Coordinates of C-alpha atoms in Angstrom, one line a residue:
M285 CA 32.4 96.8 21.7
K286 CA 29.6 97.3 19.7
I287 CA 28.5 95.0 17.6
L288 CA 27.6 95.5 13.7
T289 CA 25.7 93.4 10.4
A290 CA 28.0 92.9 7.4
E291 CA 26.3 96.1 6.0
Q292 CA 27.7 98.6 9.0
I293 CA 30.7 96.8 8.3
R294 CA 31.0 97.3 5.0
A295 CA 29.6 101.4 5.9
A296 CA 32.9 101.4 7.8
D297 CA 35.7 100.0 5.6
A298 CA 33.9 102.6 3.1
Y299 CA 33.6 105.7 5.4
T300 CA 37.2 105.2 6.7
I301 CA 38.9 105.2 3.4
E302 CA 37.0 108.6 2.0
N303 CA 37.9 110.1 5.9
E304 CA 41.1 109.0 6.9
P305 CA 42.1 108.8 3.8
I306 CA 43.4 105.7 2.8
S307 CA 43.2 103.1 -0.7
S308 CA 41.1 100.3 -0.3
I309 CA 43.6 98.1 -1.5
D310 CA 46.1 99.8 1.5
L311 CA 43.0 99.1 4.1
M312 CA 42.8 95.4 3.3
E313 CA 46.5 95.3 3.3
R314 CA 46.6 96.8 6.7
A315 CA 43.8 93.8 7.5
S316 CA 46.2 91.1 5.9
L317 CA 49.4 92.1 7.9
A318 CA 47.8 92.6 11.5
F319 CA 46.0 88.2 10.3
V320 CA 49.7 87.0 9.7
N321 CA 51.4 88.8 12.4
S322 CA 48.4 86.6 14.5
F323 CA 48.0 83.9 12.6
C324 CA 52.1 83.8 13.0
E325 CA 51.7 83.4 17.1
Y326 CA 49.3 80.2 16.8
Y327 CA 51.7 78.4 13.7
D328 CA 55.1 78.6 12.4
E329 CA 57.3 78.2 9.0
S330 CA 57.2 74.8 9.5
C331 CA 53.5 74.6 8.5
A332 CA 52.5 74.2 4.5
V333 CA 49.6 76.6 3.7
T334 CA 47.2 76.1 1.6
I335 CA 44.7 79.5 0.6
F336 CA 41.3 79.0 -0.8
C337 CA 40.4 82.1 -2.0
G338 CA 37.1 83.3 -3.4
T339 CA 37.2 86.3 -6.1
G340 CA 35.9 89.1 -4.2
N341 CA 37.4 91.4 -1.5
N342 CA 37.4 88.3 0.8
G343 CA 40.0 86.6 -1.5
G344 CA 41.6 89.3 -2.0
D345 CA 42.8 89.5 1.7
G346 CA 43.8 85.5 1.3
L347 CA 46.0 86.4 -1.8
A348 CA 47.9 89.5 0.3
I349 CA 48.2 87.3 3.3
G350 CA 49.6 84.1 1.1
R351 CA 52.0 87.1 0.3
L352 CA 53.5 88.1 3.2
L353 CA 53.7 84.4 4.9
H354 CA 55.3 83.6 1.8
E355 CA 57.6 86.6 2.6
K356 CA 58.4 85.2 6.0
Q357 CA 59.5 81.8 4.4
Y358 CA 56.4 79.5 4.9
E359 CA 55.3 77.2 1.8
V360 CA 52.4 79.2 0.3
Q361 CA 50.1 77.0 -2.3
A362 CA 46.8 79.1 -3.1
W363 CA 44.0 78.0 -5.8
V364 CA 41.4 80.6 -6.4
V365 CA 37.3 79.5 -6.4
G366 CA 34.7 81.3 -9.1
N367 CA 35.0 83.5 -12.2
E368 CA 37.6 85.8 -12.3
E369 CA 36.6 88.0 -15.1
K370 CA 33.9 88.8 -11.8
A371 CA 37.1 89.7 -9.7
S372 CA 37.1 92.7 -7.2
M373 CA 39.7 95.5 -8.2
D374 CA 41.7 94.9 -5.0
F375 CA 41.5 90.9 -5.8
K376 CA 43.3 91.8 -9.3
L377 CA 45.4 94.0 -7.9
N378 CA 46.5 91.3 -5.4
K379 CA 47.0 88.8 -7.9
L380 CA 49.7 90.4 -9.6
R381 CA 51.9 90.5 -6.5
V382 CA 51.3 87.6 -5.8
Q383 CA 54.8 85.6 -6.3
Y384 CA 53.9 81.8 -5.0
P385 CA 52.4 79.0 -6.8
I386 CA 48.5 80.1 -7.4
K387 CA 46.1 77.9 -9.5
Q388 CA 42.6 77.7 -10.8
L389 CA 40.7 75.1 -9.0
E390 CA 37.7 73.6 -11.0
E391 CA 37.5 69.9 -10.0
I392 CA 38.1 69.1 -6.0
S393 CA 40.1 66.2 -7.5
E394 CA 42.9 69.0 -8.5
I395 CA 43.7 68.8 -5.1
P396 CA 46.6 67.0 -3.7
K397 CA 46.4 65.4 -0.5
F398 CA 47.2 67.4 2.7
S399 CA 50.5 66.7 4.5
E400 CA 50.1 66.5 8.3
N401 CA 51.3 70.0 8.6
T402 CA 48.7 71.3 6.4
I403 CA 47.0 74.7 7.7
I404 CA 44.1 75.4 5.1
I405 CA 43.1 79.2 5.0
D406 CA 39.6 80.3 4.5
A407 CA 39.3 83.4 1.9
M408 CA 36.4 81.8 0.3
F409 CA 33.7 84.3 0.6
G410 CA 33.7 86.1 4.0
S411 CA 31.1 88.4 4.8
G412 CA 29.3 89.6 2.0
L413 CA 27.5 86.0 1.6
N414 CA 23.8 86.0 1.0
R415 CA 22.8 83.1 0.1
S416 CA 23.4 79.5 1.1
L417 CA 26.3 78.1 -0.4
A418 CA 25.4 75.2 -3.4
G419 CA 27.1 73.2 -6.7
F420 CA 30.4 73.5 -6.5
P421 CA 31.8 75.5 -3.8
A422 CA 29.2 73.5 -1.6
Q423 CA 31.1 70.4 -2.2
L424 CA 34.6 71.9 -1.9
V425 CA 33.4 73.0 1.9
T426 CA 32.7 69.6 2.4
F427 CA 35.6 68.3 1.3
L428 CA 37.5 70.4 3.0
N429 CA 36.2 69.6 6.6
Q430 CA 36.9 66.5 5.8
S431 CA 39.9 66.7 5.2
G432 CA 41.9 66.5 8.6
A433 CA 43.7 69.8 8.1
E434 CA 43.4 72.5 10.6
I435 CA 41.6 75.1 9.0
V436 CA 41.6 79.4 9.8
A437 CA 39.1 81.3 8.5
V438 CA 39.3 85.0 7.5
D439 CA 37.2 87.3 8.9
I440 CA 34.7 84.6 9.4
A441 CA 33.7 81.1 7.5
S442 CA 32.9 80.5 4.1
G443 CA 28.9 79.9 4.5
L444 CA 28.6 81.1 7.7
F445 CA 25.9 84.6 7.3
S446 CA 27.3 87.4 9.8
E447 CA 23.2 87.5 11.6
Q448 CA 21.0 85.0 10.4
P449 CA 20.3 81.3 10.6
M450 CA 22.2 78.6 8.4
N451 CA 19.0 77.0 7.2
D452 CA 20.4 73.4 7.1
T453 CA 23.6 74.2 5.0
E454 CA 27.3 73.2 5.4
A455 CA 30.0 76.1 6.1
I456 CA 33.2 75.8 6.9
R457 CA 34.2 74.3 10.2
P458 CA 37.4 76.3 11.3
T459 CA 39.7 75.4 14.1
R460 CA 40.2 78.9 14.6
T461 CA 38.4 82.8 13.3
I462 CA 40.9 85.6 12.7
S463 CA 38.2 88.6 12.0
F464 CA 38.4 92.3 11.9
Q465 CA 37.9 95.2 14.1
V466 CA 34.3 94.2 15.4
P467 CA 32.8 91.0 15.8
K468 CA 29.7 89.2 13.9
L469 CA 26.9 88.4 15.9
A470 CA 26.9 84.5 14.4
F471 CA 30.4 84.2 17.0
F472 CA 27.9 84.2 19.5
Q473 CA 25.3 81.5 18.9
T474 CA 25.4 78.5 20.6
E475 CA 24.3 76.3 17.5
L476 CA 27.2 78.1 15.5
A477 CA 29.7 77.5 17.5
M478 CA 31.1 74.4 15.0
Y479 CA 31.7 77.1 12.5
V480 CA 33.5 79.8 14.5
G481 CA 36.1 78.0 16.2
N482 CA 38.5 80.2 18.4
W483 CA 38.0 83.4 18.0
E484 CA 39.6 86.9 18.0
I485 CA 38.9 90.6 17.1
L486 CA 41.6 92.2 14.8
D487 CA 42.0 96.1 15.5
I488 CA 41.9 97.6 12.2
G489 CA 42.1 101.1 12.2
L490 CA 38.3 101.5 10.9
D491 CA 37.1 105.1 12.2
E492 CA 36.0 104.3 15.7
D493 CA 33.4 107.5 15.5
F494 CA 31.8 106.2 12.8
I495 CA 31.5 102.5 14.9
Q496 CA 30.0 104.4 17.5
Q497 CA 27.2 106.2 15.8
Q498 CA 26.1 102.9 14.2
P499 CA 22.7 101.8 16.0
S500 CA 22.8 98.3 17.3
F501 CA 20.8 96.7 19.8
F502 CA 23.8 93.9 20.8
Q503 CA 27.1 94.4 22.3
L504 CA 29.9 92.7 24.0
T505 CA 31.3 93.4 27.6
G506 CA 34.0 95.0 28.4
S507 CA 36.2 95.7 31.5
V508 CA 35.8 99.3 31.1
D509 CA 31.8 98.9 31.1
I510 CA 31.8 97.3 34.6
E511 CA 32.0 99.8 37.2
L512 CA 30.8 99.1 40.7
S513 CA 29.7 101.8 43.9
I514 CA 32.8 103.4 45.2
R515 CA 32.8 102.8 49.4
S516 CA 32.3 105.9 51.5
P517 CA 34.9 106.1 54.2
F518 CA 31.7 107.1 56.4
M519 CA 29.4 104.3 55.8
H520 CA 28.1 101.4 57.5
K521 CA 26.3 98.1 57.1
G522 CA 23.1 99.2 56.3
D523 CA 24.2 101.8 53.9
A524 CA 25.7 98.5 51.6
G525 CA 22.2 97.2 50.8
R526 CA 20.1 94.9 53.0
V527 CA 18.9 91.7 50.9
Q528 CA 16.4 89.1 52.2
L529 CA 17.0 85.7 50.0
W530 CA 13.6 83.3 50.1
A531 CA 15.9 80.1 49.7
G532 CA 16.0 76.6 50.5
A533 CA 13.7 73.7 51.1
K534 CA 14.5 70.2 52.3
G535 CA 17.0 68.5 50.9
K536 CA 18.3 71.7 48.5
M537 CA 19.9 73.6 51.8
G538 CA 23.1 73.9 49.4
A539 CA 21.5 76.0 47.1
A540 CA 20.8 78.7 50.1
I541 CA 23.9 78.1 51.2
L542 CA 25.7 79.5 47.7
A543 CA 23.6 82.1 47.3
A544 CA 24.1 83.1 51.2
K545 CA 27.9 83.6 50.8
S546 CA 27.9 84.7 47.5
C547 CA 25.6 87.5 48.7
L548 CA 27.9 88.3 51.0
R549 CA 30.9 88.3 48.9
A550 CA 29.6 90.9 46.7
G551 CA 29.0 93.0 49.4
A552 CA 25.6 93.1 50.4
G553 CA 26.0 95.2 54.4
L554 CA 22.9 93.1 56.0
L555 CA 21.7 89.8 54.6
Y556 CA 18.5 88.2 55.9
M557 CA 17.5 84.0 54.9
K558 CA 14.4 82.7 54.6
S559 CA 14.3 79.6 54.7
P560 CA 12.0 76.6 56.3
A561 CA 12.3 76.3 59.9
K562 CA 14.3 73.0 59.9
G563 CA 16.8 75.1 57.2
T564 CA 17.7 77.2 61.0
P565 CA 20.6 75.3 62.1
I566 CA 22.0 73.9 58.9
L567 CA 22.0 77.8 57.9
Q568 CA 23.2 80.0 61.3
Q569 CA 26.0 76.8 61.7
T570 CA 27.6 77.7 57.8
V571 CA 26.7 80.8 57.2
L572 CA 27.4 82.6 60.4
E573 CA 27.0 86.4 58.9
A574 CA 23.3 85.7 57.9
M575 CA 20.2 86.9 59.9
V576 CA 17.7 83.5 59.5
T577 CA 14.3 84.0 59.7
E578 CA 12.1 80.3 60.1
D579 CA 9.3 80.4 57.1
E580 CA 6.0 78.9 58.9
G581 CA 6.4 75.4 56.7
E582 CA 8.1 72.9 57.8
T583 CA 10.6 72.0 54.9
E584 CA 9.4 74.1 52.2
I585 CA 8.1 78.0 52.4
I586 CA 4.4 79.0 52.8
S587 CA 4.7 82.1 54.3
S588 CA 4.4 85.5 51.6
T589 CA 5.8 87.7 54.7
Y590 CA 8.6 89.5 53.4
L591 CA 11.1 92.0 55.2
E592 CA 9.7 95.6 54.1
I593 CA 13.2 97.5 54.8
A594 CA 15.2 95.2 52.5
D595 CA 16.6 96.7 49.2
V596 CA 16.3 93.7 47.2
I597 CA 14.1 90.1 47.9
G598 CA 15.8 87.0 46.1
I599 CA 13.9 84.3 45.4
G600 CA 14.5 80.7 44.0
P601 CA 17.4 78.8 44.9
G602 CA 16.5 75.2 46.2
I603 CA 12.9 76.5 47.3
G604 CA 10.8 74.2 45.1
T605 CA 7.7 74.0 43.5
A606 CA 5.6 72.9 45.9
E607 CA 1.9 74.1 46.0
A608 CA 2.3 75.8 49.5
T609 CA 5.2 78.0 48.0
Q610 CA 3.9 78.8 44.5
Q611 CA 0.7 80.1 46.7
A612 CA 4.0 82.3 49.1
V613 CA 4.8 83.6 46.0
T614 CA 1.7 84.3 44.6
E615 CA 0.3 86.5 47.5
L616 CA 4.1 88.3 47.7
L617 CA 3.4 89.8 44.3
T618 CA -0.7 89.9 44.2
N619 CA -1.2 91.2 47.9
H620 CA 2.4 93.1 49.3
D621 CA 3.2 96.8 47.8
H622 CA 7.2 96.1 47.4
Q623 CA 7.5 98.2 44.6
K624 CA 11.4 97.5 44.5
P625 CA 13.3 95.1 41.8
M626 CA 13.3 91.7 43.0
V627 CA 15.5 88.8 41.0
F628 CA 14.2 85.4 40.3
D629 CA 16.0 82.3 39.9
A630 CA 15.4 78.7 40.0
D631 CA 12.4 77.3 41.2
G632 CA 11.4 81.2 41.3
L633 CA 11.5 81.3 37.9
N634 CA 9.5 77.8 37.3
I635 CA 6.9 79.3 39.2
L636 CA 6.7 82.2 37.1
A637 CA 6.3 80.1 34.4
S638 CA 3.7 77.7 36.2
N639 CA 2.2 80.8 36.5
P640 CA 2.9 83.2 33.7
H641 CA 0.1 86.1 34.9
L642 CA 2.8 87.0 37.6
L643 CA 5.0 88.3 35.1
E644 CA 2.8 90.8 35.1
K645 CA 2.6 91.9 38.7
L646 CA 6.9 91.8 39.3
P647 CA 8.4 95.1 39.7
K648 CA 9.4 96.7 37.0
G649 CA 12.7 96.6 36.4
S650 CA 13.1 93.3 38.0
I651 CA 15.9 90.3 37.3
L652 CA 15.3 87.0 35.7
T653 CA 18.3 84.7 35.4
P654 CA 17.5 81.9 33.7
H655 CA 19.1 78.7 32.1
P656 CA 18.3 77.7 28.8
G657 CA 15.3 75.3 30.3
E658 CA 14.3 77.6 32.7
F659 CA 14.1 80.0 30.0
K660 CA 12.1 77.7 27.2
R661 CA 9.6 77.2 30.1
L662 CA 9.2 80.9 30.5
V663 CA 8.6 81.2 27.0
G664 CA 8.5 78.3 25.2
A665 CA 10.3 76.9 22.1
W666 CA 12.7 78.5 19.8
R667 CA 13.6 77.7 16.1
D668 CA 17.3 78.9 16.2
D669 CA 19.5 81.1 18.5
Y670 CA 18.1 84.3 16.3
D671 CA 14.2 83.3 17.5
K672 CA 15.1 82.4 20.9
L673 CA 17.3 86.0 21.2
Q674 CA 14.0 87.7 20.0
K675 CA 12.0 85.9 22.5
L676 CA 14.8 86.9 24.8
Q677 CA 14.7 90.6 23.7
A678 CA 10.7 90.8 23.8
L679 CA 10.2 89.2 27.5
C680 CA 12.5 92.3 28.4
Q681 CA 10.2 94.4 26.8
K682 CA 7.4 93.7 27.2
Y683 CA 7.4 93.3 30.9
Q684 CA 10.0 95.4 31.7
L685 CA 12.7 93.5 33.1
N686 CA 16.2 92.7 33.2
V687 CA 17.5 89.1 31.8
V688 CA 20.8 87.0 31.2
L689 CA 20.0 84.1 29.6
K690 CA 22.6 81.3 31.1
G691 CA 25.4 79.8 29.0
A692 CA 28.3 80.3 26.4
F693 CA 28.6 84.1 25.9
S694 CA 25.7 85.0 28.1
M695 CA 23.4 86.9 27.0
V696 CA 22.5 90.0 29.5
C697 CA 19.5 91.9 27.9
N698 CA 17.9 95.1 29.6
E699 CA 14.5 96.8 29.3
Q700 CA 14.6 98.1 26.0
G701 CA 15.9 94.4 24.4
E702 CA 19.6 95.4 24.2
V703 CA 22.1 92.8 24.6
F704 CA 25.2 92.7 26.2
F705 CA 27.2 89.4 25.8
N706 CA 29.6 88.7 28.7
P707 CA 33.0 87.2 27.1
T708 CA 34.3 86.0 30.7
G709 CA 33.6 82.4 31.8
N710 CA 34.5 78.6 30.8
A711 CA 33.3 75.1 30.5
G712 CA 34.7 74.0 34.2
M713 CA 31.5 76.7 35.3
A714 CA 28.8 73.7 34.0
T715 CA 28.0 72.1 37.4
A716 CA 25.8 72.3 39.6
G717 CA 25.3 75.3 42.4
S718 CA 26.8 77.9 39.7
G719 CA 23.9 79.5 39.2
D720 CA 23.1 79.9 42.5
V721 CA 26.3 81.6 42.9
L722 CA 25.6 84.1 40.2
F723 CA 21.9 84.8 41.7
G724 CA 23.9 85.6 45.2
L725 CA 26.2 88.1 43.4
V726 CA 23.1 89.8 41.6
C727 CA 21.4 90.3 44.9
G728 CA 24.8 92.3 46.5
L729 CA 25.5 94.5 43.9
L730 CA 21.8 95.3 42.9
A731 CA 21.6 96.0 47.1
Q732 CA 24.6 98.6 47.0
D733 CA 24.4 99.5 43.5
K734 CA 20.5 100.2 43.2
N735 CA 20.5 99.5 39.2
P736 CA 19.7 96.7 38.1
F737 CA 21.1 96.2 34.5
D738 CA 24.1 97.9 35.8
S739 CA 24.4 95.1 38.9
L740 CA 23.2 92.3 36.2
R741 CA 25.7 92.6 33.4
S742 CA 28.6 93.4 36.3
A743 CA 27.6 90.7 38.1
V744 CA 27.6 88.0 34.6
Y745 CA 31.2 89.7 34.1
I746 CA 32.6 89.1 37.3
H747 CA 30.8 85.4 37.9
G748 CA 32.9 84.4 34.8
L749 CA 36.0 85.8 35.7
A750 CA 35.7 84.2 39.2
G751 CA 36.1 81.0 37.2
D752 CA 38.4 82.1 34.9
F753 CA 40.8 82.2 37.7
A754 CA 39.8 79.6 39.3
K755 CA 40.3 77.9 36.4
Q756 CA 43.5 78.6 36.5
D757 CA 44.3 77.0 39.3
L758 CA 42.2 74.3 39.5
G759 CA 41.4 73.5 36.4
M760 CA 37.8 73.2 34.2
R761 CA 36.4 69.7 35.3
S762 CA 37.9 69.5 39.2
M763 CA 35.8 73.5 40.0
M764 CA 32.5 73.7 42.2
A765 CA 30.5 76.1 42.5
S766 CA 31.8 76.7 46.1
D767 CA 35.4 77.6 44.4
L768 CA 34.0 80.3 42.7
I769 CA 32.7 81.9 45.8
E770 CA 36.3 82.0 46.9
Y771 CA 37.5 83.3 43.7
L772 CA 35.5 85.9 43.9
P773 CA 37.3 88.5 45.9
E774 CA 39.8 88.4 43.2
A775 CA 38.0 89.3 40.0
I776 CA 35.9 92.2 42.2
Q777 CA 39.4 93.5 43.2
Y778 CA 40.2 93.2 39.0
V779 CA 36.7 94.9 37.6
E780 CA 37.8 97.9 40.8
S781 CA 41.5 98.4 39.9

């Protein structure tokens, strides 16, 4: 699903109106009906609905929504905010259809105290907002946020921009945003989460061909985007990919175990573990399917030797950042002619951050899987989430890398700077070792599919889906990283079905 700018969405509206054809007021009615159908799934007729409407088309939506809810026997009250002399034509037409109480709002003191069952619908400014709120609208937003009433935003919260930062201004803080056709870029930014709440996208029939023709660096991954390689009935384990993982050090062998098991669950045919000598007994007792190559180091990896037949070399979980380990990674990237894409995570990323010249030596198409802290060490601090997004794109384009910046709606960026936001996963996955599981999954899929970006995007989606399945059975609070591995088969079967 493409993520479009507010300007592109307005163009899609205009194109649909001209070519469906459909009148603007009827398209507004279609959107309002879709909103009401969704709203009624969450709130029944016992709710008292108070709608705050601007005088543009977002306000026109609000008036139509109020009429449709009134027809369904909801108690509805609407307040108009703004100069009606400058109102849009569709706002004026919808106001003529109103058969419930509607008043012009001049002072906040005019608003009666909300009852406990009041649901506020925010339809004041929408995605057409082009400047920060000030004066009375800003005061009203603050009042509504502090009212204690539950707020539902129409399309986008008033005061929130679709694709630019807030600049320390205020916006409506809704419990829920019910939006139309395509998501807004703002919905995926961590620092803006309080201005979005739970959100959903409703199809209102905008021209799909027109939408697909719009250029965009941003998309939302869907299950249809996930395609795993098909296994031939005649394949053998060598055909399913050979992976070598550099993982583990004294006190951190658990990371190696999680990564190894996840890699095998991903379907890798052969797994070779490069770990310190003292880690060999641990791995051979816990990951029976893996072959272990003892490194020269007793407690950490110190040798740069690697398995030449490996389709994928993955480096990072639990290896530490000892000077000898850093030297081994440096020698691998500097002296060895390994041109297949590699995967770096955890301490592997920290070594790259400490030795930034090594980024230029990574094989093209390699994969990095940082969390925000590791990403900051790689690229430096950012001003806001949009600046962070630009730094992600710049890193991928400069070094021809595929990178996932982990978190809510993990951002998966390819070598061209295109970003796919991941919809699966939940807060229960914020637990030690979850990243090690993702790392192993990435390596295992890459060994089979050979396409770095597709393997990374698929791994991120499946990893989150496993977390969602685990949440259903275990809840979020008690989830452990090892649980994710147990749910990988179910997640993989789901995307293959």
